[in-house]
C-alpha positions as a Python dict, from the first residue, in 0.01 Angstrom:
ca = {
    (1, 'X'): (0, 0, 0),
    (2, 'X'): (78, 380, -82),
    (3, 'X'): (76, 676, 128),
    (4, 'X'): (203, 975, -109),
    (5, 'X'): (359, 1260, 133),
    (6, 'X'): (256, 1520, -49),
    (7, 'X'): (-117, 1534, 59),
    (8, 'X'): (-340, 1485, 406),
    (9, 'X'): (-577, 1163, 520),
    (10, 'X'): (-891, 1136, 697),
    (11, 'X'): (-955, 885, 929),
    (12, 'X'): (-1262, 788, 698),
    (13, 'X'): (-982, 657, 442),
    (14, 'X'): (-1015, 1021, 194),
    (15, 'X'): (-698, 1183, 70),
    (16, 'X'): (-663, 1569, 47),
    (17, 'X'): (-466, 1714, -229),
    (18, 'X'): (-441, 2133, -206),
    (19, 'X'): (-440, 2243, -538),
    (20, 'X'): (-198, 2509, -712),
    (21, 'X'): (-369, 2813, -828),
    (22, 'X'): (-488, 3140, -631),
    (23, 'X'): (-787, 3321, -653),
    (24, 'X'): (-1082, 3331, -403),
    (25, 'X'): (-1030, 3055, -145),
    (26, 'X'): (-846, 2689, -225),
    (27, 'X'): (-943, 2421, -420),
    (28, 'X'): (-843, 2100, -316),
    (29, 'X'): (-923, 1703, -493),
    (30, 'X'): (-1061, 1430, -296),
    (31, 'X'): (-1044, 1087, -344),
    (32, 'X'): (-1026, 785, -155),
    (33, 'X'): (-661, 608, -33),
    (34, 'X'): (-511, 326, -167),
    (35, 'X'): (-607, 120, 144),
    (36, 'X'): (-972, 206, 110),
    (37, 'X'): (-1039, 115, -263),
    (38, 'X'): (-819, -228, -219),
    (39, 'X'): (-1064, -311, 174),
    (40, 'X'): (-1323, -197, -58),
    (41, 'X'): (-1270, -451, -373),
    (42, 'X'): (-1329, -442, -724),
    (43, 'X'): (-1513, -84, -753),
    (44, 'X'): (-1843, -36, -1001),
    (45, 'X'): (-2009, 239, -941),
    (46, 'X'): (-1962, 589, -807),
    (47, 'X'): (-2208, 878, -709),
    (48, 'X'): (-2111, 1188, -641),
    (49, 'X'): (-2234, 1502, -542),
    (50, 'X'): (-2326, 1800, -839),
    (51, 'X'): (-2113, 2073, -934),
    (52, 'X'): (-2228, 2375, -690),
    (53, 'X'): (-2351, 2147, -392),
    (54, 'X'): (-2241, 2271, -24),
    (55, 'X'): (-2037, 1989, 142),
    (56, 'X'): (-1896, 1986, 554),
    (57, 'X'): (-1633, 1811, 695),
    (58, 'X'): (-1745, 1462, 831),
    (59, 'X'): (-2045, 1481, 614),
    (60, 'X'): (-2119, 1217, 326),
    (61, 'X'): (-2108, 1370, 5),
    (62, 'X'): (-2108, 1019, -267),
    (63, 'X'): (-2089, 685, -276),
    (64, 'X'): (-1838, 430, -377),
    (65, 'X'): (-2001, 74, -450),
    (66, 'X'): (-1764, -280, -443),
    (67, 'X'): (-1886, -615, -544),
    (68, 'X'): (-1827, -626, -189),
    (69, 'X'): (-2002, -353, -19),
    (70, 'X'): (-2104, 48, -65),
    (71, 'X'): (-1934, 268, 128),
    (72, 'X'): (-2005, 667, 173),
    (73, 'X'): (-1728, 954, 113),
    (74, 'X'): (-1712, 1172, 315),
    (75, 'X'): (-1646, 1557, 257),
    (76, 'X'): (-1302, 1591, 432),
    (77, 'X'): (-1361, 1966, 446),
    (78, 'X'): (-1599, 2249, 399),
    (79, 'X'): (-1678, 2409, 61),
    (80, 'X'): (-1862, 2429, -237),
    (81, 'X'): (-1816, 2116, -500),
    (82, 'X'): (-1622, 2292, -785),
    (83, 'X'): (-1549, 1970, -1017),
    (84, 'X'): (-1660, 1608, -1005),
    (85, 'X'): (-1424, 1339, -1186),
    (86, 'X'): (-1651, 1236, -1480),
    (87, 'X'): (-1471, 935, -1632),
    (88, 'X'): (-1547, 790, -1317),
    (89, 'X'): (-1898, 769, -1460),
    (90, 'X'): (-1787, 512, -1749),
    (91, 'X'): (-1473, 361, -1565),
    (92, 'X'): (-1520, 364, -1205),
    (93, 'X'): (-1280, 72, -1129),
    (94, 'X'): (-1005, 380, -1227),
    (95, 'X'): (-1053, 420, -834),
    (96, 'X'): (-884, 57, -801),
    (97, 'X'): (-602, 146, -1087),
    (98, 'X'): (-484, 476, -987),
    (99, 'X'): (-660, 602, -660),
    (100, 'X'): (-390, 890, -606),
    (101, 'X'): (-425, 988, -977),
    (102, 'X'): (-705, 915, -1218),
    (103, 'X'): (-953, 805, -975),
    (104, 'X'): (-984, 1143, -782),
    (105, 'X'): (-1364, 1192, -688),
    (106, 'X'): (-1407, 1572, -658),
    (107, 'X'): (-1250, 1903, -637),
    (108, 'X'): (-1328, 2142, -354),
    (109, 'X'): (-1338, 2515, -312),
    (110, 'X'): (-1254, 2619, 45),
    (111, 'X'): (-1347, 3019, 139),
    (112, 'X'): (-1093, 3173, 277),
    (113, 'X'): (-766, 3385, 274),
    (114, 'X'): (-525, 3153, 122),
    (115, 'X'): (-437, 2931, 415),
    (116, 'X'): (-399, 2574, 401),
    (117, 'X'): (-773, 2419, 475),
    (118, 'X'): (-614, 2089, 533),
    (119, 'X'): (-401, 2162, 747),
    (120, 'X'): (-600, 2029, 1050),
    (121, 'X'): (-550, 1676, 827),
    (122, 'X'): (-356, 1399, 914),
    (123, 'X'): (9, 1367, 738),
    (124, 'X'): (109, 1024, 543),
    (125, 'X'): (259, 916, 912),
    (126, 'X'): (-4, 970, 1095),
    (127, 'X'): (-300, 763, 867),
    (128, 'X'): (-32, 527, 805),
    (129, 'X'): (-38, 457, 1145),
    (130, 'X'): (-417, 439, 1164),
    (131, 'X'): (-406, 176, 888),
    (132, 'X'): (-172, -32, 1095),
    (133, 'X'): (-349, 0, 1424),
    (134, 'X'): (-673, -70, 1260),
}
């Protein structure tokens, strides 16, 4: 299993990316972690929420389904849904292939002055350490 460095974790199993770019607020992609999608099994199907919805942390904002089981995402922080991954739609077992990459779920925009919104986020350490305890 993978834990890239460069982003944050949930304890839900969601990885955080902050995105590059300025403007009004952050944006940041969502997707599930490496150790969720391979728990979760062969993926085939994925909802997710509409461009322009209102999401809060710790709130379920999609759906992932397995062969296995369905399991809810969960927004990892506050904002406004600014992009959903559409090839999902077509090829949701992406999520299996290349859930650090392709298989991203959704981009986020966070209000605010610039600051990092995920900072409050577990590092690669510290969820790597969940996955071990767990």
């Amino acid at each position: 299993m993978t834990t890239p460095d460069d982003r944050r974790y949930t304890e839900q199993h969601e990885w955080v990316l902050l995105q590059p770019g300025g403007g009004e607020g952050s944006v940041v992609r969502v997707g599930i972690t490496d150790h969720a999608q391979d728990a979760l099994g062969d993926i085939v199907f994925v909802q997710l929420p509409e461009v322009g919805a209102e999401v809060a942390p710790g709130a379920p904002m999609g759906e992932v389904e397995s062969t296995k089981s369905v399991s809810d995402v969960y927004a990892p922080v506050a904002g406004v849904v600014a992009a959903v991954n559409e090839a999902l739609t077509d090829a949701p077992e992406t999520i299996n292939a290349d859930p650090y990459g392709a298989g991203w779920l959704v981009e986020i925009t966070v209000a605010g002055d610039g600051g990092d919104p995920t900072a409050e986020l577990m590092d690669a350490a510290a969820y790597q350490a969940l996955v071990e305890a767990g």
